[in-house]
mmCIF file of C-alpha atoms and ligand atoms in Angstrom:
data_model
loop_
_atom_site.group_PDB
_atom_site.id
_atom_site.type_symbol
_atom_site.label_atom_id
_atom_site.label_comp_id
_atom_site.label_asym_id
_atom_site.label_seq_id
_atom_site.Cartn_x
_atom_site.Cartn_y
_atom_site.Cartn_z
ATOM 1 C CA UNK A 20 76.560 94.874 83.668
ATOM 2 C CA UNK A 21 79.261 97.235 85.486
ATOM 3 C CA UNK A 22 81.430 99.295 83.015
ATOM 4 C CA UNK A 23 84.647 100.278 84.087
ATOM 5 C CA UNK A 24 87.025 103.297 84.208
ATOM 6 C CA UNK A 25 91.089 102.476 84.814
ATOM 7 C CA UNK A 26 92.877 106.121 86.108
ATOM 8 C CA UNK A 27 96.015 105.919 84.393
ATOM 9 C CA UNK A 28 97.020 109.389 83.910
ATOM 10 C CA UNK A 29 99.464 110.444 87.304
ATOM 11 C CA UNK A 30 103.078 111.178 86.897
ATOM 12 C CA UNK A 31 104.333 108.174 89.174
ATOM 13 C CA UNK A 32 107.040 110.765 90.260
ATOM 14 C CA UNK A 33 108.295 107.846 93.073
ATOM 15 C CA UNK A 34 109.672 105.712 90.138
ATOM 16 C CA UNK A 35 111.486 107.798 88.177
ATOM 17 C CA UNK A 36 113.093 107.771 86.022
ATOM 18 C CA UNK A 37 111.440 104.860 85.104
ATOM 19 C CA UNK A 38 108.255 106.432 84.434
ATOM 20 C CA UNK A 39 110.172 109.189 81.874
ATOM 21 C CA UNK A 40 108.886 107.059 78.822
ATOM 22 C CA UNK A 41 106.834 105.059 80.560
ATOM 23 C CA UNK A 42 103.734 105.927 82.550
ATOM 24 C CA UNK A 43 103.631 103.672 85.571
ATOM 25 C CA UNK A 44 100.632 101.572 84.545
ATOM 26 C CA UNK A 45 102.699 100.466 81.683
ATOM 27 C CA UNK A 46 105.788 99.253 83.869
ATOM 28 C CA UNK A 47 106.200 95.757 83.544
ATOM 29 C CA UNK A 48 105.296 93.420 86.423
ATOM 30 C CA UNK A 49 105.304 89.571 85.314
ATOM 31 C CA UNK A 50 105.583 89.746 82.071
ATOM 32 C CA UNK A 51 103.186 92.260 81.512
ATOM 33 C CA UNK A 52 102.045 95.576 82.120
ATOM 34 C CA UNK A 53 100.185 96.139 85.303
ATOM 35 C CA UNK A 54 97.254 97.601 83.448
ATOM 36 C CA UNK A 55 97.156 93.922 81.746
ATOM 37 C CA UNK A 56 96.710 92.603 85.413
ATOM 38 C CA UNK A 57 94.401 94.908 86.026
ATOM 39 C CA UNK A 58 91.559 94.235 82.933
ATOM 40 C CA UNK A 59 91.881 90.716 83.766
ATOM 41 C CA UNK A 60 90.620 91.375 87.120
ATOM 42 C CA UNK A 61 87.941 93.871 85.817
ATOM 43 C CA UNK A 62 87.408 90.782 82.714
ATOM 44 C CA UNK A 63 86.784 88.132 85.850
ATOM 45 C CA UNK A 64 84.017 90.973 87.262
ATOM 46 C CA UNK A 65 82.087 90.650 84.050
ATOM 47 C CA UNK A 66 83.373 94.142 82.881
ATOM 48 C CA UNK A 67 84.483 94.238 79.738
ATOM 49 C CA UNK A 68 83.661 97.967 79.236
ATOM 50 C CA UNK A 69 86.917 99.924 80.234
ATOM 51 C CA UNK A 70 88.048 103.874 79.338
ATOM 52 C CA UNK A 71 91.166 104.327 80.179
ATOM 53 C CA UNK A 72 91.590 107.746 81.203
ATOM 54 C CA UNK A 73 95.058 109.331 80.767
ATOM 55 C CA UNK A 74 96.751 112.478 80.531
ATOM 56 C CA UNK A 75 100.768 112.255 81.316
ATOM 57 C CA UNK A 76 102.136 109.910 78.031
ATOM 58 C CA UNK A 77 98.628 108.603 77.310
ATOM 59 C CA UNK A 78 100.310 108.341 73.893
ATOM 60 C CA UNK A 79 101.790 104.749 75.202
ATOM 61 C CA UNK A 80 98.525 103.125 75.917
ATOM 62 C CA UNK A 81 97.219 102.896 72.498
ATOM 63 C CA UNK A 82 99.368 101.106 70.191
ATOM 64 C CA UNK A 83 99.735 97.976 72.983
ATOM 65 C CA UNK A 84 95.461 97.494 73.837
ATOM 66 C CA UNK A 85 94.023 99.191 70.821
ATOM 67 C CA UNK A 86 90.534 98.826 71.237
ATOM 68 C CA UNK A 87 91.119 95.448 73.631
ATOM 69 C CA UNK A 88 89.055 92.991 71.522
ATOM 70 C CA UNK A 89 92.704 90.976 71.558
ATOM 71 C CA UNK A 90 91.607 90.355 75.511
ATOM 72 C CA UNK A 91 87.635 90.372 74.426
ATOM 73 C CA UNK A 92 87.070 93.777 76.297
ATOM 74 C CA UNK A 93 85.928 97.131 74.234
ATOM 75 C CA UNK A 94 88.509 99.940 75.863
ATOM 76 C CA UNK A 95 87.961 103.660 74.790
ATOM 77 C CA UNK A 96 90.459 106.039 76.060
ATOM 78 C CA UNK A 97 89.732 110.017 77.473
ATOM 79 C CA UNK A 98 92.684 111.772 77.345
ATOM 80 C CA UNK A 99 93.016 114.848 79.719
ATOM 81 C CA UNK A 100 95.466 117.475 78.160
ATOM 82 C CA UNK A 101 96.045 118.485 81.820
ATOM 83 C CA UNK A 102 95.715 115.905 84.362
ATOM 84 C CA UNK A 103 91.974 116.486 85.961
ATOM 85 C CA UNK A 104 92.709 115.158 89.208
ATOM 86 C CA UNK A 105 91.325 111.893 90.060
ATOM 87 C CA UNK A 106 87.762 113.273 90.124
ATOM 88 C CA UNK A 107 87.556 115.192 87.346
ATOM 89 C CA UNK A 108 89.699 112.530 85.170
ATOM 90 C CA UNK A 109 86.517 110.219 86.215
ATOM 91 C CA UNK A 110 84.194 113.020 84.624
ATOM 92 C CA UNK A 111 85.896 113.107 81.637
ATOM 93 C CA UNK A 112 86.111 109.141 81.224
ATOM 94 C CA UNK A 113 82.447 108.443 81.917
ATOM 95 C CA UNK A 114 81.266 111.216 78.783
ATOM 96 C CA UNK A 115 82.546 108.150 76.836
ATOM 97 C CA UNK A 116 79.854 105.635 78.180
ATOM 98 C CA UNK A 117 76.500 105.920 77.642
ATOM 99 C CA UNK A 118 73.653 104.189 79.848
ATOM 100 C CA UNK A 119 73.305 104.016 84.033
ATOM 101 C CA UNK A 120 75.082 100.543 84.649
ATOM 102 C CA UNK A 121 77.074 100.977 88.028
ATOM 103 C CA UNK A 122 80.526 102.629 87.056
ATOM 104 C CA UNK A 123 83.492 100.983 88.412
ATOM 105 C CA UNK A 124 86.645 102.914 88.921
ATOM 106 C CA UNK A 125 90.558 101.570 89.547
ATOM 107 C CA UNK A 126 93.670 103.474 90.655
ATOM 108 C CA UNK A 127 96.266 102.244 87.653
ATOM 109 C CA UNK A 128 98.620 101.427 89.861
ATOM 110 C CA UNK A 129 97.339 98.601 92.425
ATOM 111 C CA UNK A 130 97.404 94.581 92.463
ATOM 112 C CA UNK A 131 94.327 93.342 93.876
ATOM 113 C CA UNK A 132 92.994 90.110 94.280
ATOM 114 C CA UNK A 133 89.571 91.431 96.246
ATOM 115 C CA UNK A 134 86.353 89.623 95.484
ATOM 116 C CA UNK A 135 85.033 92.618 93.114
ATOM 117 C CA UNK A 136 82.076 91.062 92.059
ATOM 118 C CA UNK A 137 80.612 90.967 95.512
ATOM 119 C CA UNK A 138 81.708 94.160 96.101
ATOM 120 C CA UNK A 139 79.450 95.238 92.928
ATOM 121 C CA UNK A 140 76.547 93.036 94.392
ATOM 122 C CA UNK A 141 76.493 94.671 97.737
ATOM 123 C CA UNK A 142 76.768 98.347 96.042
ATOM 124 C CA UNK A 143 73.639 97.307 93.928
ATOM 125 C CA UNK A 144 72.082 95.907 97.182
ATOM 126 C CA UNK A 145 72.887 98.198 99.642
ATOM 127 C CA UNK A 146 71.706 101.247 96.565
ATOM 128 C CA UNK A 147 74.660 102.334 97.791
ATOM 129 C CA UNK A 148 75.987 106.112 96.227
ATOM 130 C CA UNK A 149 79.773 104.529 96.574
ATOM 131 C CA UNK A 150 81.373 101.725 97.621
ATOM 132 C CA UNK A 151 84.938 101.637 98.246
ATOM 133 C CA UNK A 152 87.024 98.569 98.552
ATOM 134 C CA UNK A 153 88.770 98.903 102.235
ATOM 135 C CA UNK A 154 91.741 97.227 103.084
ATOM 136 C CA UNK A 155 94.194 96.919 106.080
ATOM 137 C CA UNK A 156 98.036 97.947 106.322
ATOM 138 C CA UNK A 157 100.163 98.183 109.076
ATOM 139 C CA UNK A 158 101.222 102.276 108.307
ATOM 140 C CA UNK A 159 98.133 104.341 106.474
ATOM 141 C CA UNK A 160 99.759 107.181 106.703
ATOM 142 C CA UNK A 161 100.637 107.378 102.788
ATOM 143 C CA UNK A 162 96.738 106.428 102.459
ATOM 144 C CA UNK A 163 92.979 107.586 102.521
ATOM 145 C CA UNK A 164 92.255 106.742 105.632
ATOM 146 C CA UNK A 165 88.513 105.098 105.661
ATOM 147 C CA UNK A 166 86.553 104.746 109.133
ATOM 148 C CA UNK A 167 83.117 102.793 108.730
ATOM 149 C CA UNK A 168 80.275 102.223 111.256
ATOM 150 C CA UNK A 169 78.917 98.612 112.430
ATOM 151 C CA UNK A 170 76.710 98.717 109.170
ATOM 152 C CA UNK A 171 79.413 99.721 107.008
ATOM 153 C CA UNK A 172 78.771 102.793 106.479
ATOM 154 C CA UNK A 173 81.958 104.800 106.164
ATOM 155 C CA UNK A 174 81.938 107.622 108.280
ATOM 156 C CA UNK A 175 85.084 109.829 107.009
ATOM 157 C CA UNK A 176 87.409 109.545 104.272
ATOM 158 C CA UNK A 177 91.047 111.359 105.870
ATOM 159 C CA UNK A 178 93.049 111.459 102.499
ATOM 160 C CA UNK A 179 97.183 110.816 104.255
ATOM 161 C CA UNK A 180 97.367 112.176 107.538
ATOM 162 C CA UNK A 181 100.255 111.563 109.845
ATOM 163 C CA UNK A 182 98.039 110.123 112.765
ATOM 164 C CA UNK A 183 95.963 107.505 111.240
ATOM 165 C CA UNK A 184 92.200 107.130 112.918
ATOM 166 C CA UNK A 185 92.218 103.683 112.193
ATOM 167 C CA UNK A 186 94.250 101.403 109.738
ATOM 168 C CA UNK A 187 91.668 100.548 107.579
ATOM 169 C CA UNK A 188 92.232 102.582 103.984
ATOM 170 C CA UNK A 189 91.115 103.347 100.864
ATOM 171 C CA UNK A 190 92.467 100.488 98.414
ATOM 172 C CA UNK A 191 91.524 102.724 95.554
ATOM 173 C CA UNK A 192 88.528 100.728 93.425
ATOM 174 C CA UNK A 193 84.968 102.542 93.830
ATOM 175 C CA UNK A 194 81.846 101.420 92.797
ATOM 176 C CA UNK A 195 79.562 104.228 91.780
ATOM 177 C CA UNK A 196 76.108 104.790 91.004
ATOM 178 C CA UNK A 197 76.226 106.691 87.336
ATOM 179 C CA UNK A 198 74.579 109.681 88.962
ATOM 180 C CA UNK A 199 76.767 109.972 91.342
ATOM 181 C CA UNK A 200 79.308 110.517 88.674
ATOM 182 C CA UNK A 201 77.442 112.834 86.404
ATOM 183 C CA UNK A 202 77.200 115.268 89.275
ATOM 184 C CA UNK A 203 80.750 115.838 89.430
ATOM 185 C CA UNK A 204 81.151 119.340 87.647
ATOM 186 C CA UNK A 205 83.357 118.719 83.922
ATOM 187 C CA UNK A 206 86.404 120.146 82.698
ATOM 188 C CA UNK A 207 87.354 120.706 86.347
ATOM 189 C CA UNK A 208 90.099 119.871 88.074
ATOM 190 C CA UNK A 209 88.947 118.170 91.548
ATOM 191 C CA UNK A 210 90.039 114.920 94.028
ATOM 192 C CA UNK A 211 87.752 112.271 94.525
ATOM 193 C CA UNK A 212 89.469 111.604 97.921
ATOM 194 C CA UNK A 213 89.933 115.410 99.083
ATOM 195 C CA UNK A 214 86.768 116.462 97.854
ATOM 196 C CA UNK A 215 83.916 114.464 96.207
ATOM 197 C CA UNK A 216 84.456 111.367 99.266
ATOM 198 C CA UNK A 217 84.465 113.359 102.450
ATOM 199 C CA UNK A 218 81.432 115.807 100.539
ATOM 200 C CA UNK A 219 79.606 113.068 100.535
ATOM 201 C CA UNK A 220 80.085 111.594 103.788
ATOM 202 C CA UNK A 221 79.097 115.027 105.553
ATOM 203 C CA UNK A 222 76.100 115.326 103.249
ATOM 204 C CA UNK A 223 75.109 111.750 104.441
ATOM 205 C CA UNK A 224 75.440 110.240 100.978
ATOM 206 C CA UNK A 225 75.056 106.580 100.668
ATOM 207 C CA UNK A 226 78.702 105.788 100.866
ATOM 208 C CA UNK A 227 79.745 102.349 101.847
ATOM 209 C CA UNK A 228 82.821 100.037 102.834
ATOM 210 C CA UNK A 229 83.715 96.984 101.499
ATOM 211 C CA UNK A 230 86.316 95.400 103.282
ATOM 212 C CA UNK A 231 88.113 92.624 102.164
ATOM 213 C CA UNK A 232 91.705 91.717 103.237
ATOM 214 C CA UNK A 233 92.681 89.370 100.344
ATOM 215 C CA UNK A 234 96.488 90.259 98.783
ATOM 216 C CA UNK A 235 96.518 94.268 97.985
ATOM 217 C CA UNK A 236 99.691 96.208 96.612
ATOM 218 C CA UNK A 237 99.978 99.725 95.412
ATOM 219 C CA UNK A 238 103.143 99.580 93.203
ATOM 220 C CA UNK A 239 104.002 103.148 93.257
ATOM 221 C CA UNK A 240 107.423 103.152 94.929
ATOM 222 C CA UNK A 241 110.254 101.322 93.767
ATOM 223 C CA UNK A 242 110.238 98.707 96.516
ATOM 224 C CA UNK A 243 106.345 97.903 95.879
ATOM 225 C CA UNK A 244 106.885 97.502 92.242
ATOM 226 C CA UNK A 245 109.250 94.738 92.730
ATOM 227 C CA UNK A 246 107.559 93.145 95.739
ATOM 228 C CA UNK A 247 104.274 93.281 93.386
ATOM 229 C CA UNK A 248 105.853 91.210 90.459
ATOM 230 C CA UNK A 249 107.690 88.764 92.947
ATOM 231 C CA UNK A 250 104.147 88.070 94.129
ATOM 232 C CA UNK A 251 102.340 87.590 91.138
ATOM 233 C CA UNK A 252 105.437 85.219 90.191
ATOM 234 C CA UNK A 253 105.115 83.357 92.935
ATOM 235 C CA UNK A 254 101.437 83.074 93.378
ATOM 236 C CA UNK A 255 101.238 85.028 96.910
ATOM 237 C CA UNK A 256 98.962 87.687 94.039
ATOM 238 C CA UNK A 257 96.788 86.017 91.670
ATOM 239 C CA UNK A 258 98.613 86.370 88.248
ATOM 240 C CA UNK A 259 94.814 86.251 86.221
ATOM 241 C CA UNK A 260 96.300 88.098 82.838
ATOM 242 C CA UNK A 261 99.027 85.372 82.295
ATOM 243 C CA UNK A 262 98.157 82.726 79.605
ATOM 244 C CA UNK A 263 99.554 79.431 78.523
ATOM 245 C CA UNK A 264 99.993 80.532 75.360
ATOM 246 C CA UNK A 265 102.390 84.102 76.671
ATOM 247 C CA UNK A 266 104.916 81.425 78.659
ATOM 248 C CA UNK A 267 107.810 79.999 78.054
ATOM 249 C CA UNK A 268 108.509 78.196 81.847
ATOM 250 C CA UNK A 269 106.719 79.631 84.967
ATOM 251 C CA UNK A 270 107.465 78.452 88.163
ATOM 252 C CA UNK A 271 107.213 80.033 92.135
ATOM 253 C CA UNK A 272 111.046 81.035 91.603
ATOM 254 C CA UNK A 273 110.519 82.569 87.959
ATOM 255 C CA UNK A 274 108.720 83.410 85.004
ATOM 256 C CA UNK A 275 110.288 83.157 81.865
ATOM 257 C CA UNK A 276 107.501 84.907 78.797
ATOM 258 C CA UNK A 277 107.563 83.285 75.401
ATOM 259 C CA UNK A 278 110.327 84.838 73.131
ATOM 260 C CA UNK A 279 112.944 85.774 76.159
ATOM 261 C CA UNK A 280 116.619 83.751 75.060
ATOM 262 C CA UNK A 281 117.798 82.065 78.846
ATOM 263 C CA UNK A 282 121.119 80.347 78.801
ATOM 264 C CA UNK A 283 121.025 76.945 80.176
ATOM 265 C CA UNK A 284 123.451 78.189 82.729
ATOM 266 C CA UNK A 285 121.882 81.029 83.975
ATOM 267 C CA UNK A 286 120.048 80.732 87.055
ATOM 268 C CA UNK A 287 116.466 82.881 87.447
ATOM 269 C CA UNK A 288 114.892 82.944 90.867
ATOM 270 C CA UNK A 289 113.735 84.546 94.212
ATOM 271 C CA UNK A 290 110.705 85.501 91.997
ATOM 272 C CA UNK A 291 111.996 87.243 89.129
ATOM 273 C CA UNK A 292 110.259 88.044 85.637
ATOM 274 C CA UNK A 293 112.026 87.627 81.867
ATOM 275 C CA UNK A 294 110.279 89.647 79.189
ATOM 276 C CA UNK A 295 110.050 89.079 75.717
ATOM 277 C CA UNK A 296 112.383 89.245 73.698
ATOM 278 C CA UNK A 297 114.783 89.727 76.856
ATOM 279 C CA UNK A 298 118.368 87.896 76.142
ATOM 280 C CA UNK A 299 119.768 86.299 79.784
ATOM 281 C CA UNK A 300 123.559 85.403 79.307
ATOM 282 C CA UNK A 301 125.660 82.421 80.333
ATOM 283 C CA UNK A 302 126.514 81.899 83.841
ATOM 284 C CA UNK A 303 124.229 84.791 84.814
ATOM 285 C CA UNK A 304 122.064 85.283 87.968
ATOM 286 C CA UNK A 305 119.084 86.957 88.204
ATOM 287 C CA UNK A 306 117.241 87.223 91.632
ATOM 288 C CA UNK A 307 113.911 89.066 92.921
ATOM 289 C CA UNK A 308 114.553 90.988 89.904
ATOM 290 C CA UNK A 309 112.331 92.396 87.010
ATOM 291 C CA UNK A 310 113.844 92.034 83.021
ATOM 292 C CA UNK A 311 111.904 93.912 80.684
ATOM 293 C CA UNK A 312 111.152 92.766 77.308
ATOM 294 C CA UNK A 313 114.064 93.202 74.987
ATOM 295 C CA UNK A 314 116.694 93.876 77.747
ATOM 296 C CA UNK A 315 119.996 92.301 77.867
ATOM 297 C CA UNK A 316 122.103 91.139 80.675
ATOM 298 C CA UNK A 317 125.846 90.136 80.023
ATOM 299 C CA UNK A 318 127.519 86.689 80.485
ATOM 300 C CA UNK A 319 128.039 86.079 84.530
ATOM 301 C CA UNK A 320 126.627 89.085 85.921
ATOM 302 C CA UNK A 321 124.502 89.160 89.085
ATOM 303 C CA UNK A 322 121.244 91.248 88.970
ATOM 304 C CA UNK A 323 119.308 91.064 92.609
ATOM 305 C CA UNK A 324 116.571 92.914 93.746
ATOM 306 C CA UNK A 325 116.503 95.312 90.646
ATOM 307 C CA UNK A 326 114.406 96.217 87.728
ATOM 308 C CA UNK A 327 115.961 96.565 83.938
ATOM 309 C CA UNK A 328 114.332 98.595 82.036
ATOM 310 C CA UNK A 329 113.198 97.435 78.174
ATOM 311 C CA UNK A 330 116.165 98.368 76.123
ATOM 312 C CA UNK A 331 118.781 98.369 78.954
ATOM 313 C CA UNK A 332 121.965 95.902 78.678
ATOM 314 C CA UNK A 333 124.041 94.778 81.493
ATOM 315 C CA UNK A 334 127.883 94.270 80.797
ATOM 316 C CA UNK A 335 129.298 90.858 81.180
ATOM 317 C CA UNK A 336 130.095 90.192 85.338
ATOM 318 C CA UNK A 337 128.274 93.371 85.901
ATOM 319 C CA UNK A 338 127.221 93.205 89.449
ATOM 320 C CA UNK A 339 123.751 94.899 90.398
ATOM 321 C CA UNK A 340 121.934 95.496 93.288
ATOM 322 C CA UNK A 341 118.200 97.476 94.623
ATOM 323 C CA UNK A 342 118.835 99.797 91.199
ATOM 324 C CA UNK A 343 116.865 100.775 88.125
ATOM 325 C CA UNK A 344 118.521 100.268 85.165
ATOM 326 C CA UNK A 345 117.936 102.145 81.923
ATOM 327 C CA UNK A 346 119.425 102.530 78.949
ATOM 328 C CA UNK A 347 121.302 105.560 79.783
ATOM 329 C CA UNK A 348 121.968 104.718 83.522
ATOM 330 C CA UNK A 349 121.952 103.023 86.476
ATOM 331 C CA UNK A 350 120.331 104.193 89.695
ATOM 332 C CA UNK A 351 119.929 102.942 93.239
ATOM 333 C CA UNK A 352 116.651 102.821 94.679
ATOM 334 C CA UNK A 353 116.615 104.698 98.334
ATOM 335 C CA UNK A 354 115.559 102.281 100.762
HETATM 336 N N1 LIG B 419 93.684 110.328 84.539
HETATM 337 C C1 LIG B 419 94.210 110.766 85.667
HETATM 338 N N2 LIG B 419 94.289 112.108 85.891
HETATM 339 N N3 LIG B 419 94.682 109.855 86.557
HETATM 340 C C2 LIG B 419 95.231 110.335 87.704
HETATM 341 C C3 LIG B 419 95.335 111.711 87.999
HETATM 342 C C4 LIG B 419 94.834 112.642 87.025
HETATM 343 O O1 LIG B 419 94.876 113.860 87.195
HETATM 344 N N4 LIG B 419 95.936 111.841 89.215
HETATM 345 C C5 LIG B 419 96.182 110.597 89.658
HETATM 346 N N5 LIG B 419 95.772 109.693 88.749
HETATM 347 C C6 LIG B 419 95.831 108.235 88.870
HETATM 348 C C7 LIG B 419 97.249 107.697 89.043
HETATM 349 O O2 LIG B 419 97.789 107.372 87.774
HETATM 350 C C8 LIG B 419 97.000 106.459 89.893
HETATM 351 O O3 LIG B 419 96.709 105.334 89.103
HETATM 352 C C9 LIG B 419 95.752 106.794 90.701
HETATM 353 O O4 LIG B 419 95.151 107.911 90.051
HETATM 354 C C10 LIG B 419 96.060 107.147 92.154
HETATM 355 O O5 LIG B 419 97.086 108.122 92.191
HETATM 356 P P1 LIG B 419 98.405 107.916 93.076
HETATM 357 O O6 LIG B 419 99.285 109.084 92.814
HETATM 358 O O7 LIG B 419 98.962 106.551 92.889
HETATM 359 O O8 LIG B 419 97.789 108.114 94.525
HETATM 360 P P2 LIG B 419 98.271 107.496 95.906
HETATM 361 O O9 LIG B 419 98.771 106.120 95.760
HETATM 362 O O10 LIG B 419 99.170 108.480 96.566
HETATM 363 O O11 LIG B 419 96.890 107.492 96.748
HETATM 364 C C11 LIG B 419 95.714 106.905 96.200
HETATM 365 O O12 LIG B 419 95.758 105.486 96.269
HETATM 366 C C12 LIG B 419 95.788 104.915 97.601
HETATM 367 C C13 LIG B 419 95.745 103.416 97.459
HETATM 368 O O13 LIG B 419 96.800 102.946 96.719
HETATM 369 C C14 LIG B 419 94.491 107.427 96.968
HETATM 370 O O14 LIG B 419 93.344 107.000 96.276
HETATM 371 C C15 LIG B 419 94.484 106.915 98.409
HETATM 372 O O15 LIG B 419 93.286 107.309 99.059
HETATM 373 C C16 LIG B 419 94.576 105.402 98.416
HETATM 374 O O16 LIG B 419 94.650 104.931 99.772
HETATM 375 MG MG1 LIG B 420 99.256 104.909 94.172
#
């Protein structure tokens, strides 16, 4: 069985200052923090193996999955004391798993609802060195670009260049044969896209494509993040980490967790999320919006397109629009 390894540890510099406290794996995205999302994807794959490997706040990780047996996975956590790179944070994570089970690696910050067991299948057939999940956007220019052949071989990995070859990119989960990994130098800082990928390729390693076009979102900017929980919400991303038992009303137009106070005569929709413990006041409107757990929003106000942070109150008739809101502040988000 495949073991995994979630990369957690980045800065997520676009959403600040959301990700001050919070590293942006832990951000909430219906209901729940998109690493939640993301082990119940790796949990439907048959992995139940995970390191989480983290460096920037890896602190905040620990007291909410422990050692995951609440979600019936085993997660061990490598901590970088300076971020490694994406490379050499997978070195460091895999001297926590023993064995040569095909290693399976995610970028912490993306909703996918790919077919990844047949993406392990074909590695294992193909005795493939990599294989990368491939995906399709309209602009790859803020993505690995990922050319393959007519067998699916990819033949270059272009890490965000302003005239993309092709459209097809790197949708950041790799399946790896364990020696692959081990050769990857430790304690070094080093990019799996700018270095160990397009290595590989020239040295005419086994590195495959796997392309599937199912629903795909990197949440790094603010406008992602938002679009991301609005899909999961209403079922355009499948939501696999939400439960019965964690919901209070769910619904295309909103999700309301178990714990959050809603006043009958609020109105929640255009996709939005209510945490736990989250208090919605009378007469209030929340649309396309993300509510944190614990977060407060005043009688009558109107909160569209907008994420409040855990902790953050809104004033009564407070109205907000495209903005983070924190406890301390309230910023727009540059479209
Ligand atoms: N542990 C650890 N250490 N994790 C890291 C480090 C590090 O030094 N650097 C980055 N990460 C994690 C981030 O937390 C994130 O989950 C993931 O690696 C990818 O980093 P991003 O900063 O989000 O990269 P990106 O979105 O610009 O580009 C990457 O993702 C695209 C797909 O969303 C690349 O892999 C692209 O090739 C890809 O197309
Ligand atoms: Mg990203």
């Amino acid at each position: 069985m495949a073991v995994g390894i979630l990369l957690v540890g980045g800065f997520g510099t676009r959403l600040m200052p959301l990700t001050k406290n919070t590293p942006k794996p832990m951000l909430t995205v219906a209901g729940l923090p998109v690493t939640e999302h993301q082990l119940a994807m790796a949990k439907k794959a048959g992995i139940t193996t995970v390191v989480l490997a983290t460096s920037y706040l890896s602190e905040v990780f620990i007291p909410y999955f422990g050692d995951g047996s609440k979600w019936g996975m085993n997660l061990l956590y490598a901590v970088e004391k300076e971020p490694l790179g994406t490379g050499g944070a997978i070195r460091n994570a895999t001297k926590l798993l023993t064995g040569d089970e095909s290693i399976v690696v995610f970028n912490g910050d993306v909703l996918s609802s790919h077919n990844l067991s047949q993406q392990i299948q074909d590695h294992e057939a193909n005795n493939a060195d990599v294989t990368l999940h491939l995906t399709t956007v309209d602009d790859a220019r803020a993505y690995g670009c990922v050319p393959t052949d007519s067998a699916g071989r990819v033949t270059a990995f272009l890490e965000k260049m302003d005239n993309p070859v092709t459209n097809t990119i790197n949708a950041g989960c790799y399946v790896f044969k364990a020696s692959v990994v081990t050769a990857i130098p430790e304690d070094t800082v080093i990019s799996v896209e700018r270095q160990i990928f397009p290595e590989l390729v020239e040295k005419h390693g086994r590195v495959f494509g796997f392309i599937d076009d199912s629903y795909w979102l990197d949440i790094g900017t603010p406008t992602a993040l938002l679009k991301g929980s609005v899909d999961l919400v209403s079922g355009a991303a499948k939501a696999l980490a939400l439960t019965p038992q964690m919901i209070q009303s769910h619904s295309p137009q909103s999700l309301i967790m178990k714990g959050a106070t809603v006043d009958a005569t609020a109105v929640i929709d255009g996709g939005s999320s209510i945490g736990i413990g989250a208090v919605i006041g009378q007469g209030a409107h929340i649309t396309g919006s993300i509510v944190e757990a614990g977060a407060k929003i005043g009688k009558a106000a109107v909160v569209t397109n907008s994420f409040v942070a855990a902790g953050a109150q809104i004033l009564d008739s407070a109205q907000i629009s495209t903005s983070f809101v924190t406890n301390l502040k309230i910023f727009p988000i540059p479209q």
